[in-house]
Amino acid sequence: MSSLEVMTEAEDSGPSGYAAARLLLLNGQESAGPPRRAALARLTDRWLSALFTAARRDTGVHAAALVAVGGYGRGELSPRSDLDLLLLHDPSADPAAVAALADRVWYPVWDLGLSLDHSVRTVAGARRTAAEDLKAQLGLLDARPVAGDLAQLTALRTAVLADWRNQAHKRLPELGELCRERAARQGELRFLLEPDLKEARGGLRDATALRAVAASWLADAPREGLAEARRTLLDARDALHLTTGRATDRLALQEQDQVAGALGLPDADALLRRLYEAARTVSYASDVTWREVDRVIKARSARSRLSALRRGGRRTGPGRTPLAEGVVEQDGEAVLARTARPERDPVLPLRAAAAAARSALPLSRHAVRRLADAAPPLPVPWPAEAREAFVVLLGAGTPTVPVWEALEAEGLITRLLPEWERVRCRPQRNAVHTWTVDRHLVETAVRAAALTRRVSRPDLLLVSALLHDIGKGRPGDHSTAGEAIALDMAERMGCDRADATVIAALVRHHLLLAETATRRDLDDPAT
């Protein structure tokens, strides 16, 4: 049965027909993904519209509208999603009649066992609530008509959007703080073995927050891959709801193989890797967007205006401080100098990354995009300047991580190190490792950076730390597999044979001390 036939049946058959049509739609595999979510929203619209139209006629409340908000407003209904509904009414309407109208809509929803988040307000009341409650305002940004008086909704949407844009300099910092608090509670989705697809950092809440930032007109998120990442997370939540039969967003270990199968993936690891890649896209877009929000708000601050007045109203360009050849600092970011020619400078991506990390600055997204588009591949073996910049990047400590993530987001890491693709976003299912394999390697280099003054060859320490688990994901012992890979990579980086052999040996034996300490008797002379 097609979606149109399903909806027609629901419209003709009332609540029982809606329930049957809903079940038929959710059990059909041919329309999974966005088509099924949209069809479920349309099906629900028709049913609620019929309820509302009949209730409005019976109660005599004509200046009223039924409005979908939040995820339902976006047409993104997962199988167990709440129905977020707002009943708008004219302030002159009889309160008892409005209450009766609401009951005629809410009770059939509850009778079917559907979760309902509901409110009854006038346009002015909804606007006041939005001004006091940020979450309510975010839901109203996605308001969409279901049935009734469209003038009510038009007035509300116009007022809410105007308020959101006029107050963006105050409300966006509040939203950013909510996102940070949630991330601290829920963790980073791409590093969790049982992630919450909605609440964890890089999940659906963050994707929705980016939509709200865009609606403010103050800043916009990087759009490349963001829609696909959102779809991946929503598809996984759909499969999770259908697998468990519950309104849950946490992907528990015992359900991952079933969810993977429902999505046509071979196993739970493939599922997690796909989700981690999506979350990485959302997280990076969030980092870039909130940085831009902060920059714009600071530029509009009273201090900036006062400074302009003190300069006699003269316009001055933003300060640009040189960091390295072709790289400058501007507005708290490392950007390309006006004289930079990335198409003629294959070392510039590493030089820019090293300069940014060494200065503890984020690497501008626009700079990374330009480098990814224009910079030619490094010659093999790498020139000494490239190898030295790579070591500087690895040795910068904690600031290395966001710079590495920026390079990763635009595909520059796998261009420099093709072997990285196999470990990228690869989950690790043991209690010893906190991170995915790729992030674990970067974090190991970050920790090793603190020890570089205690060794005679910090460059070999840093490169070995980065590559120590590069053999994971390949058949056999990862230390043995990694030895050969690391040798090839080190020689491609321009290391001489002796140095490459040292790096390979460190990769081969990186578990020696740990295994000896935990599996051997230290008092045994043989040990």
Short mmCIF file of C-alpha atoms in Angstrom, two decimals:
data_model
loop_
_atom_site.label_atom_id
_atom_site.label_comp_id
_atom_site.label_asym_id
_atom_site.label_seq_id
_atom_site.Cartn_x
_atom_site.Cartn_y
_atom_site.Cartn_z
CA MET A 1 0.00 0.00 0.00
CA SER A 2 1.36 3.44 -0.91
CA SER A 3 1.70 6.27 1.59
CA LEU A 4 -1.24 8.07 -0.07
CA GLU A 5 -3.44 4.97 0.26
CA VAL A 6 -2.40 4.57 3.88
CA MET A 7 -3.31 8.19 4.64
CA THR A 8 -6.62 7.90 2.82
CA GLU A 9 -7.50 4.85 4.90
CA ALA A 10 -6.65 6.72 8.09
CA GLU A 11 -8.76 9.69 7.09
CA ASP A 12 -11.75 7.50 6.28
CA SER A 13 -11.51 5.15 9.27
CA GLY A 14 -10.89 7.42 12.26
CA PRO A 15 -8.60 6.51 15.18
CA SER A 16 -8.69 2.75 14.57
CA GLY A 17 -7.89 3.32 10.94
CA TYR A 18 -5.06 5.65 11.88
CA ALA A 19 -3.59 3.06 14.24
CA ALA A 20 -3.77 0.33 11.60
CA ALA A 21 -2.35 2.57 8.90
CA ARG A 22 0.43 3.71 11.22
CA LEU A 23 1.37 0.11 12.01
CA LEU A 24 1.34 -0.80 8.34
CA LEU A 25 3.56 2.15 7.49
CA LEU A 26 6.10 1.41 10.25
CA ASN A 27 6.34 -2.25 9.29
CA GLY A 28 6.99 -1.47 5.64
CA GLN A 29 10.68 -1.56 4.70
CA GLU A 30 10.44 0.04 1.29
CA SER A 31 9.90 3.54 2.69
CA ALA A 32 12.44 3.60 5.55
CA GLY A 33 14.36 6.79 6.24
CA PRO A 34 13.17 10.31 5.37
CA PRO A 35 10.24 9.07 3.21
CA ARG A 36 8.81 7.09 6.11
CA ARG A 37 9.27 9.93 8.61
CA ALA A 38 7.57 12.37 6.23
CA ALA A 39 4.78 9.88 5.48
CA LEU A 40 4.22 9.31 9.21
CA ALA A 41 3.99 13.07 9.73
CA ARG A 42 1.48 13.43 6.87
CA LEU A 43 -0.54 10.50 8.16
CA THR A 44 -0.64 12.00 11.63
CA ASP A 45 -1.52 15.43 10.20
CA ARG A 46 -4.57 14.04 8.45
CA TRP A 47 -5.80 12.20 11.50
CA LEU A 48 -5.30 15.17 13.85
CA SER A 49 -6.81 17.54 11.29
CA ALA A 50 -9.96 15.42 11.18
CA LEU A 51 -10.11 15.37 15.01
CA PHE A 52 -9.54 19.10 15.25
CA THR A 53 -12.03 20.02 12.53
CA ALA A 54 -14.78 17.99 14.17
CA ALA A 55 -13.92 19.33 17.64
CA ARG A 56 -13.89 22.92 16.41
CA ARG A 57 -17.29 22.45 14.83
CA ASP A 58 -18.75 20.87 17.96
CA THR A 59 -17.32 23.42 20.41
CA GLY A 60 -17.86 26.49 18.26
CA VAL A 61 -14.27 27.69 18.64
CA HIS A 62 -13.40 28.80 15.13
CA ALA A 63 -10.51 31.22 15.66
CA ALA A 64 -8.08 28.46 16.63
CA ALA A 65 -5.28 26.49 15.05
CA LEU A 66 -3.52 23.21 15.76
CA VAL A 67 0.24 23.61 15.31
CA ALA A 68 3.03 21.03 15.17
CA VAL A 69 6.26 22.16 16.82
CA GLY A 70 9.69 20.65 17.48
CA GLY A 71 10.51 17.43 15.64
CA TYR A 72 6.93 16.94 14.54
CA GLY A 73 6.98 20.49 13.17
CA ARG A 74 10.03 19.54 11.10
CA GLY A 75 8.21 16.47 9.79
CA GLU A 76 10.76 14.19 11.47
CA LEU A 77 8.52 11.72 13.27
CA SER A 78 10.34 8.61 14.42
CA PRO A 79 8.21 5.58 15.32
CA ARG A 80 8.08 6.43 19.04
CA SER A 81 8.51 10.19 18.87
CA ASP A 82 6.37 12.47 21.01
CA LEU A 83 3.73 14.49 19.26
CA ASP A 84 4.60 18.12 20.08
CA LEU A 85 1.38 20.11 19.64
CA LEU A 86 0.30 23.66 20.35
CA LEU A 87 -3.34 24.73 20.29
CA LEU A 88 -3.49 28.43 19.40
CA HIS A 89 -6.70 30.32 20.06
CA ASP A 90 -8.05 33.84 19.94
CA PRO A 91 -7.95 35.57 23.37
CA SER A 92 -11.66 36.37 23.07
CA ALA A 93 -12.63 32.68 22.90
CA ASP A 94 -14.60 31.16 25.79
CA PRO A 95 -12.07 29.38 28.08
CA ALA A 96 -14.43 26.46 28.73
CA ALA A 97 -14.96 25.97 24.99
CA VAL A 98 -11.20 26.10 24.37
CA ALA A 99 -10.64 23.51 27.11
CA ALA A 100 -13.28 21.27 25.56
CA LEU A 101 -11.65 21.70 22.15
CA ALA A 102 -8.28 20.68 23.57
CA ASP A 103 -9.74 17.62 25.30
CA ARG A 104 -11.37 16.48 22.07
CA VAL A 105 -7.90 16.40 20.48
CA TRP A 106 -5.63 15.29 23.34
CA TYR A 107 -7.67 12.34 24.64
CA PRO A 108 -7.78 10.34 21.38
CA VAL A 109 -4.00 10.70 21.16
CA TRP A 110 -3.58 9.39 24.71
CA ASP A 111 -6.10 6.61 24.06
CA LEU A 112 -3.82 5.27 21.31
CA GLY A 113 -0.89 5.22 23.73
CA LEU A 114 1.02 7.95 21.91
CA SER A 115 3.27 10.33 23.85
CA LEU A 116 2.01 13.89 23.73
CA ASP A 117 3.70 17.17 24.62
CA HIS A 118 0.91 19.75 24.46
CA SER A 119 0.07 23.33 25.33
CA VAL A 120 -2.82 25.72 24.83
CA ARG A 121 -1.98 29.39 24.31
CA THR A 122 -2.87 32.61 22.59
CA VAL A 123 -0.34 34.13 20.21
CA ALA A 124 0.67 36.65 22.88
CA GLY A 125 0.90 33.91 25.52
CA ALA A 126 3.05 31.71 23.29
CA ARG A 127 5.30 34.66 22.61
CA ARG A 128 5.68 35.38 26.34
CA THR A 129 6.48 31.75 27.04
CA ALA A 130 9.12 31.76 24.32
CA ALA A 131 10.73 34.86 25.81
CA GLU A 132 10.98 33.13 29.20
CA ASP A 133 11.79 29.58 28.10
CA LEU A 134 14.54 29.03 25.53
CA LYS A 135 13.50 25.44 24.84
CA ALA A 136 9.95 26.56 24.09
CA GLN A 137 11.27 29.21 21.72
CA LEU A 138 13.41 26.65 19.90
CA GLY A 139 10.36 24.43 19.41
CA LEU A 140 8.36 27.33 17.99
CA LEU A 141 11.04 28.05 15.40
CA ASP A 142 9.87 24.86 13.65
CA ALA A 143 6.14 25.57 14.02
CA ARG A 144 4.04 24.15 11.19
CA PRO A 145 0.25 24.23 10.64
CA VAL A 146 -1.78 21.05 11.05
CA ALA A 147 -5.30 22.43 10.91
CA GLY A 148 -7.42 25.48 11.65
CA ASP A 149 -6.95 29.22 11.39
CA LEU A 150 -3.67 29.82 9.54
CA ALA A 151 -3.69 33.51 10.44
CA GLN A 152 -3.02 32.54 14.06
CA LEU A 153 0.09 30.61 13.13
CA THR A 154 1.30 33.22 10.66
CA ALA A 155 1.14 35.87 13.36
CA LEU A 156 2.97 33.62 15.81
CA ARG A 157 5.73 32.60 13.42
CA THR A 158 6.34 36.19 12.36
CA ALA A 159 6.57 37.37 15.97
CA VAL A 160 8.73 34.48 17.21
CA LEU A 161 11.21 34.72 14.35
CA ALA A 162 11.45 38.50 14.79
CA ASP A 163 12.03 38.08 18.53
CA TRP A 164 14.65 35.38 17.92
CA ARG A 165 16.59 37.52 15.48
CA ASN A 166 16.30 40.69 17.51
CA GLN A 167 17.49 38.96 20.67
CA ALA A 168 20.07 36.66 19.04
CA HIS A 169 23.03 38.39 20.71
CA LYS A 170 21.52 37.43 24.10
CA ARG A 171 19.82 34.13 23.37
CA LEU A 172 22.53 32.42 21.35
CA PRO A 173 25.08 32.53 24.19
CA GLU A 174 22.37 30.99 26.38
CA LEU A 175 21.82 28.26 23.80
CA GLY A 176 25.55 27.66 23.53
CA GLU A 177 25.79 27.25 27.29
CA LEU A 178 22.93 24.73 27.24
CA CYS A 179 24.78 22.76 24.57
CA ARG A 180 27.99 22.76 26.62
CA GLU A 181 26.19 21.67 29.79
CA ARG A 182 24.47 18.84 27.93
CA ALA A 183 27.77 17.72 26.41
CA ALA A 184 29.35 17.62 29.87
CA ARG A 185 26.52 15.41 31.14
CA GLN A 186 26.08 13.11 28.15
CA GLY A 187 29.60 12.91 26.69
CA GLU A 188 30.80 12.90 23.09
CA LEU A 189 28.66 10.64 20.91
CA ARG A 190 31.55 9.54 18.71
CA PHE A 191 33.47 8.11 21.67
CA LEU A 192 30.63 6.32 23.50
CA LEU A 193 29.94 2.61 23.18
CA GLU A 194 26.31 3.20 24.20
CA PRO A 195 25.64 6.68 22.83
CA ASP A 196 22.50 8.73 23.27
CA LEU A 197 21.66 9.64 19.68
CA LYS A 198 19.79 12.75 20.72
CA GLU A 199 21.46 14.22 23.79
CA ALA A 200 25.17 13.36 23.40
CA ARG A 201 27.46 15.94 21.83
CA GLY A 202 27.30 15.60 18.06
CA GLY A 203 23.78 14.18 18.24
CA LEU A 204 20.38 15.35 17.12
CA ARG A 205 20.06 18.11 19.73
CA ASP A 206 23.21 19.76 18.43
CA ALA A 207 22.01 19.45 14.84
CA THR A 208 18.78 21.19 15.86
CA ALA A 209 20.74 23.91 17.67
CA LEU A 210 22.62 24.60 14.43
CA ARG A 211 19.29 25.13 12.66
CA ALA A 212 18.34 27.66 15.34
CA VAL A 213 21.63 29.53 14.88
CA ALA A 214 21.02 29.69 11.14
CA ALA A 215 17.49 31.02 11.76
CA SER A 216 18.98 33.88 13.78
CA TRP A 217 20.85 35.15 10.68
CA LEU A 218 23.81 35.84 12.98
CA ALA A 219 25.91 32.91 11.76
CA ASP A 220 25.52 29.72 9.79
CA ALA A 221 26.90 26.21 10.12
CA PRO A 222 29.12 24.48 7.56
CA ARG A 223 26.59 22.65 5.42
CA GLU A 224 28.81 20.06 3.75
CA GLY A 225 27.71 16.64 4.98
CA LEU A 226 25.46 18.04 7.72
CA ALA A 227 22.15 16.96 6.18
CA GLU A 228 23.51 13.45 5.57
CA ALA A 229 24.82 13.26 9.14
CA ARG A 230 21.42 14.26 10.49
CA ARG A 231 19.74 11.65 8.32
CA THR A 232 22.14 8.96 9.58
CA LEU A 233 21.30 9.75 13.20
CA LEU A 234 17.55 9.87 12.51
CA ASP A 235 17.63 6.58 10.58
CA ALA A 236 19.44 4.92 13.48
CA ARG A 237 16.89 6.28 15.95
CA ASP A 238 14.05 4.96 13.79
CA ALA A 239 15.61 1.51 13.73
CA LEU A 240 16.24 1.67 17.49
CA HIS A 241 12.59 2.54 18.17
CA LEU A 242 11.34 -0.28 15.98
CA THR A 243 13.83 -2.79 17.41
CA THR A 244 13.08 -2.04 21.05
CA GLY A 245 9.45 -0.95 20.78
CA ARG A 246 10.35 1.90 23.14
CA ALA A 247 10.83 5.65 22.91
CA THR A 248 14.55 5.47 23.66
CA ASP A 249 17.46 7.36 22.18
CA ARG A 250 20.23 5.39 23.93
CA LEU A 251 21.80 2.73 21.73
CA ALA A 252 22.52 -0.06 24.22
CA LEU A 253 25.12 -2.72 23.44
CA GLN A 254 22.61 -5.57 23.35
CA GLU A 255 20.55 -3.82 20.66
CA GLN A 256 23.31 -2.71 18.32
CA ASP A 257 23.47 -5.83 16.14
CA GLN A 258 19.70 -5.74 15.57
CA VAL A 259 19.76 -2.05 14.75
CA ALA A 260 22.68 -2.62 12.39
CA GLY A 261 20.75 -5.39 10.63
CA ALA A 262 17.69 -3.17 10.28
CA LEU A 263 19.88 -0.57 8.56
CA GLY A 264 21.49 -3.13 6.24
CA LEU A 265 24.88 -3.01 7.99
CA PRO A 266 26.98 -6.11 8.68
CA ASP A 267 27.50 -5.68 12.42
CA ALA A 268 27.48 -3.37 15.42
CA ASP A 269 30.97 -2.04 14.71
CA ALA A 270 29.90 -0.90 11.25
CA LEU A 271 26.88 0.81 12.83
CA LEU A 272 28.97 2.61 15.44
CA ARG A 273 31.51 3.71 12.87
CA ARG A 274 28.77 5.23 10.71
CA LEU A 275 27.26 7.01 13.70
CA TYR A 276 30.67 8.25 14.86
CA GLU A 277 31.36 9.73 11.43
CA ALA A 278 27.98 11.50 11.51
CA ALA A 279 28.61 12.80 15.01
CA ARG A 280 32.06 14.03 14.01
CA THR A 281 30.46 16.07 11.23
CA VAL A 282 27.91 17.61 13.61
CA SER A 283 30.54 18.28 16.30
CA TYR A 284 32.90 20.00 13.90
CA ALA A 285 30.07 22.09 12.46
CA SER A 286 29.13 23.05 16.02
CA ASP A 287 32.70 24.07 16.86
CA VAL A 288 32.95 26.27 13.77
CA THR A 289 29.49 27.77 14.24
CA TRP A 290 29.82 28.67 17.92
CA ARG A 291 33.22 30.18 17.25
CA GLU A 292 31.64 32.35 14.58
CA VAL A 293 28.77 33.29 16.89
CA ASP A 294 31.27 34.42 19.53
CA ARG A 295 33.23 36.40 16.96
CA VAL A 296 30.16 38.20 15.62
CA ILE A 297 28.81 39.01 19.07
CA LYS A 298 32.15 40.42 20.19
CA ALA A 299 32.38 42.48 17.02
CA ARG A 300 28.98 43.99 17.83
CA SER A 301 29.75 44.67 21.47
CA ALA A 302 29.67 48.10 22.99
CA ARG A 303 33.42 47.92 23.48
CA SER A 304 33.95 47.61 19.74
CA ARG A 305 31.63 50.55 19.09
CA LEU A 306 33.42 52.64 21.69
CA SER A 307 36.76 51.74 20.14
CA ALA A 308 35.46 52.86 16.75
CA LEU A 309 34.40 56.17 18.23
CA ARG A 310 37.83 56.68 19.76
CA ARG A 311 39.34 56.16 16.33
CA GLY A 312 37.24 59.03 15.11
CA GLY A 313 34.91 56.80 13.19
CA ARG A 314 37.64 55.65 10.83
CA ARG A 315 37.34 52.10 9.51
CA THR A 316 40.30 49.88 10.15
CA GLY A 317 40.80 46.36 8.95
CA PRO A 318 41.17 43.47 11.40
CA GLY A 319 44.67 42.99 12.79
CA ARG A 320 46.74 40.26 11.16
CA THR A 321 49.75 38.90 13.05
CA PRO A 322 52.24 36.73 11.12
CA LEU A 323 52.57 33.15 12.44
CA ALA A 324 54.53 31.41 9.67
CA GLU A 325 55.17 31.79 5.97
CA GLY A 326 51.73 32.21 4.40
CA VAL A 327 49.92 32.01 7.76
CA VAL A 328 48.64 34.83 9.99
CA GLU A 329 46.43 35.23 13.05
CA GLN A 330 43.17 37.14 12.60
CA ASP A 331 40.18 37.38 14.94
CA GLY A 332 41.54 34.60 17.12
CA GLU A 333 42.05 32.11 14.26
CA ALA A 334 44.95 31.01 12.10
CA VAL A 335 44.15 32.02 8.53
CA LEU A 336 46.03 32.17 5.26
CA ALA A 337 47.96 35.32 4.49
CA ARG A 338 46.82 37.38 1.52
CA THR A 339 50.07 36.49 -0.23
CA ALA A 340 49.67 32.73 0.33
CA ARG A 341 49.55 30.61 -2.80
CA PRO A 342 48.45 27.12 -1.69
CA GLU A 343 48.35 25.86 -5.28
CA ARG A 344 52.13 26.38 -5.44
CA ASP A 345 52.99 25.31 -1.89
CA PRO A 346 52.36 21.65 -1.04
CA VAL A 347 53.82 22.11 2.46
CA LEU A 348 51.41 24.92 3.36
CA PRO A 349 48.71 22.65 4.92
CA LEU A 350 51.21 21.24 7.42
CA ARG A 351 52.87 24.61 7.97
CA ALA A 352 49.49 26.25 8.68
CA ALA A 353 48.45 23.40 10.99
CA ALA A 354 51.72 23.55 12.89
CA ALA A 355 51.52 27.33 13.26
CA ALA A 356 47.93 27.14 14.53
CA ALA A 357 48.66 24.38 17.06
CA ARG A 358 51.88 26.01 18.26
CA SER A 359 49.97 29.27 18.84
CA ALA A 360 47.02 27.44 20.45
CA LEU A 361 44.67 28.85 17.81
CA PRO A 362 41.90 27.14 15.84
CA LEU A 363 42.63 26.74 12.16
CA SER A 364 40.06 28.71 10.17
CA ARG A 365 37.55 26.55 8.32
CA HIS A 366 37.87 28.77 5.26
CA ALA A 367 41.64 28.28 5.31
CA VAL A 368 41.28 24.52 5.58
CA ARG A 369 38.76 24.46 2.74
CA ARG A 370 41.07 26.48 0.53
CA LEU A 371 44.01 24.23 1.37
CA ALA A 372 41.98 21.11 0.66
CA ASP A 373 40.83 22.49 -2.69
CA ALA A 374 44.08 24.01 -3.92
CA ALA A 375 47.17 22.52 -2.30
CA PRO A 376 48.94 19.86 -4.42
CA PRO A 377 50.00 16.52 -2.88
CA LEU A 378 53.28 16.40 -1.02
CA PRO A 379 56.16 14.85 -2.97
CA VAL A 380 57.32 11.42 -1.79
CA PRO A 381 59.40 11.28 0.26
CA TRP A 382 58.25 14.39 2.10
CA PRO A 383 60.64 17.34 2.13
CA ALA A 384 62.32 18.08 5.44
CA GLU A 385 60.14 21.16 5.98
CA ALA A 386 56.98 19.07 5.80
CA ARG A 387 58.31 16.47 8.22
CA GLU A 388 59.42 19.17 10.66
CA ALA A 389 56.01 20.90 10.50
CA PHE A 390 54.31 17.55 11.13
CA VAL A 391 56.42 17.01 14.25
CA VAL A 392 55.63 20.54 15.46
CA LEU A 393 51.92 19.82 15.00
CA LEU A 394 52.18 16.60 17.01
CA GLY A 395 54.30 18.23 19.70
CA ALA A 396 51.99 21.16 20.45
CA GLY A 397 50.07 19.25 23.11
CA THR A 398 46.34 19.77 23.68
CA PRO A 399 45.97 22.46 20.94
CA THR A 400 46.87 19.74 18.43
CA VAL A 401 43.44 18.12 18.75
CA PRO A 402 41.15 20.84 17.29
CA VAL A 403 43.64 21.55 14.52
CA TRP A 404 43.81 17.85 13.64
CA GLU A 405 40.00 17.69 13.66
CA ALA A 406 39.82 20.62 11.24
CA LEU A 407 42.22 18.87 8.84
CA GLU A 408 40.25 15.65 9.25
CA ALA A 409 36.94 17.36 8.46
CA GLU A 410 38.18 18.37 5.02
CA GLY A 411 39.94 15.09 4.21
CA LEU A 412 43.48 16.43 4.54
CA ILE A 413 44.61 13.82 7.05
CA THR A 414 43.78 10.86 4.85
CA ARG A 415 45.37 12.69 1.93
CA LEU A 416 48.61 13.01 3.92
CA LEU A 417 48.31 9.57 5.55
CA PRO A 418 46.17 7.23 3.42
CA GLU A 419 46.52 4.48 6.05
CA TRP A 420 44.53 6.66 8.43
CA GLU A 421 41.28 5.79 6.66
CA ARG A 422 41.24 2.29 8.17
CA VAL A 423 41.44 3.56 11.76
CA ARG A 424 39.24 6.64 11.32
CA CYS A 425 36.22 6.49 13.65
CA ARG A 426 36.96 2.82 14.41
CA PRO A 427 35.35 1.82 17.73
CA GLN A 428 37.29 0.04 20.48
CA ARG A 429 35.24 -2.31 22.65
CA ASN A 430 37.28 -2.54 25.82
CA ALA A 431 37.51 -0.68 29.10
CA VAL A 432 41.13 0.37 28.58
CA HIS A 433 40.46 2.70 25.64
CA THR A 434 38.33 5.81 26.01
CA TRP A 435 38.52 6.93 22.41
CA THR A 436 38.03 5.59 18.91
CA VAL A 437 41.28 4.33 17.38
CA ASP A 438 42.04 7.53 15.47
CA ARG A 439 41.41 9.86 18.39
CA HIS A 440 43.31 7.49 20.70
CA LEU A 441 46.36 7.85 18.46
CA VAL A 442 46.16 11.64 18.46
CA GLU A 443 45.66 11.72 22.23
CA THR A 444 48.69 9.47 22.68
CA ALA A 445 50.78 11.95 20.72
CA VAL A 446 49.36 14.77 22.87
CA ARG A 447 50.46 12.95 26.05
CA ALA A 448 53.83 12.13 24.53
CA ALA A 449 54.37 15.84 23.79
CA ALA A 450 54.78 16.40 27.54
CA LEU A 451 57.74 13.98 27.57
CA THR A 452 59.71 15.30 24.61
CA ARG A 453 62.31 17.02 26.81
CA ARG A 454 63.17 13.68 28.41
CA VAL A 455 64.25 11.92 25.22
CA SER A 456 67.03 12.52 22.73
CA ARG A 457 64.76 12.17 19.68
CA PRO A 458 61.37 13.77 20.38
CA ASP A 459 60.46 13.48 16.69
CA LEU A 460 60.68 9.69 16.79
CA LEU A 461 58.71 9.57 20.03
CA LEU A 462 55.88 11.69 18.63
CA VAL A 463 55.57 9.89 15.29
CA SER A 464 55.70 6.48 17.02
CA ALA A 465 53.02 7.58 19.48
CA LEU A 466 50.78 8.62 16.61
CA LEU A 467 51.28 5.37 14.73
CA HIS A 468 51.41 2.82 17.54
CA ASP A 469 47.93 1.35 16.83
CA ILE A 470 47.92 1.98 13.07
CA GLY A 471 47.65 -1.78 12.50
CA LYS A 472 44.23 -2.05 14.13
CA GLY A 473 41.47 -3.20 11.81
CA ARG A 474 43.80 -5.49 9.90
CA PRO A 475 44.07 -9.28 10.19
CA GLY A 476 46.38 -10.70 12.86
CA ASP A 477 48.15 -9.02 15.73
CA HIS A 478 47.88 -5.26 15.30
CA SER A 479 51.41 -4.67 16.61
CA THR A 480 52.91 -6.96 13.99
CA ALA A 481 50.73 -5.54 11.23
CA GLY A 482 51.47 -2.01 12.41
CA GLU A 483 55.23 -2.52 12.27
CA ALA A 484 55.26 -2.92 8.49
CA ILE A 485 52.76 -0.09 7.99
CA ALA A 486 54.70 2.29 10.21
CA LEU A 487 57.94 1.50 8.39
CA ASP A 488 56.37 2.40 5.04
CA MET A 489 54.77 5.55 6.44
CA ALA A 490 57.96 6.75 8.11
CA GLU A 491 59.96 6.31 4.90
CA ARG A 492 57.26 8.13 2.94
CA MET A 493 57.54 10.97 5.45
CA GLY A 494 61.21 11.27 4.56
CA CYS A 495 62.76 9.51 7.55
CA ASP A 496 66.01 7.74 6.77
CA ARG A 497 66.12 3.97 7.09
CA ALA A 498 67.58 3.99 10.59
CA ASP A 499 64.91 6.34 11.96
CA ALA A 500 62.12 4.50 10.16
CA THR A 501 63.36 1.24 11.70
CA VAL A 502 63.25 2.76 15.19
CA ILE A 503 59.66 3.95 14.64
CA ALA A 504 58.64 0.53 13.33
CA ALA A 505 60.28 -1.20 16.30
CA LEU A 506 58.48 1.04 18.78
CA VAL A 507 55.17 0.24 17.08
CA ARG A 508 55.97 -3.48 17.11
CA HIS A 509 56.83 -3.50 20.81
CA HIS A 510 54.53 -0.81 22.18
CA LEU A 511 52.72 -3.37 24.36
CA LEU A 512 55.89 -4.94 25.76
CA LEU A 513 56.02 -3.05 29.06
CA ALA A 514 52.29 -3.33 29.71
CA GLU A 515 52.16 -7.05 28.92
CA THR A 516 55.23 -7.75 30.98
CA ALA A 517 53.85 -5.85 33.98
CA THR A 518 50.42 -7.49 33.84
CA ARG A 519 51.11 -11.00 32.53
CA ARG A 520 54.57 -11.93 33.81
CA ASP A 521 56.07 -12.48 37.24
CA LEU A 522 58.45 -9.57 37.77
CA ASP A 523 60.34 -11.58 40.40
CA ASP A 524 61.02 -14.40 37.96
CA PRO A 525 64.66 -14.24 36.74
CA ALA A 526 63.46 -15.33 33.30
CA THR A 527 61.29 -12.21 33.11
#
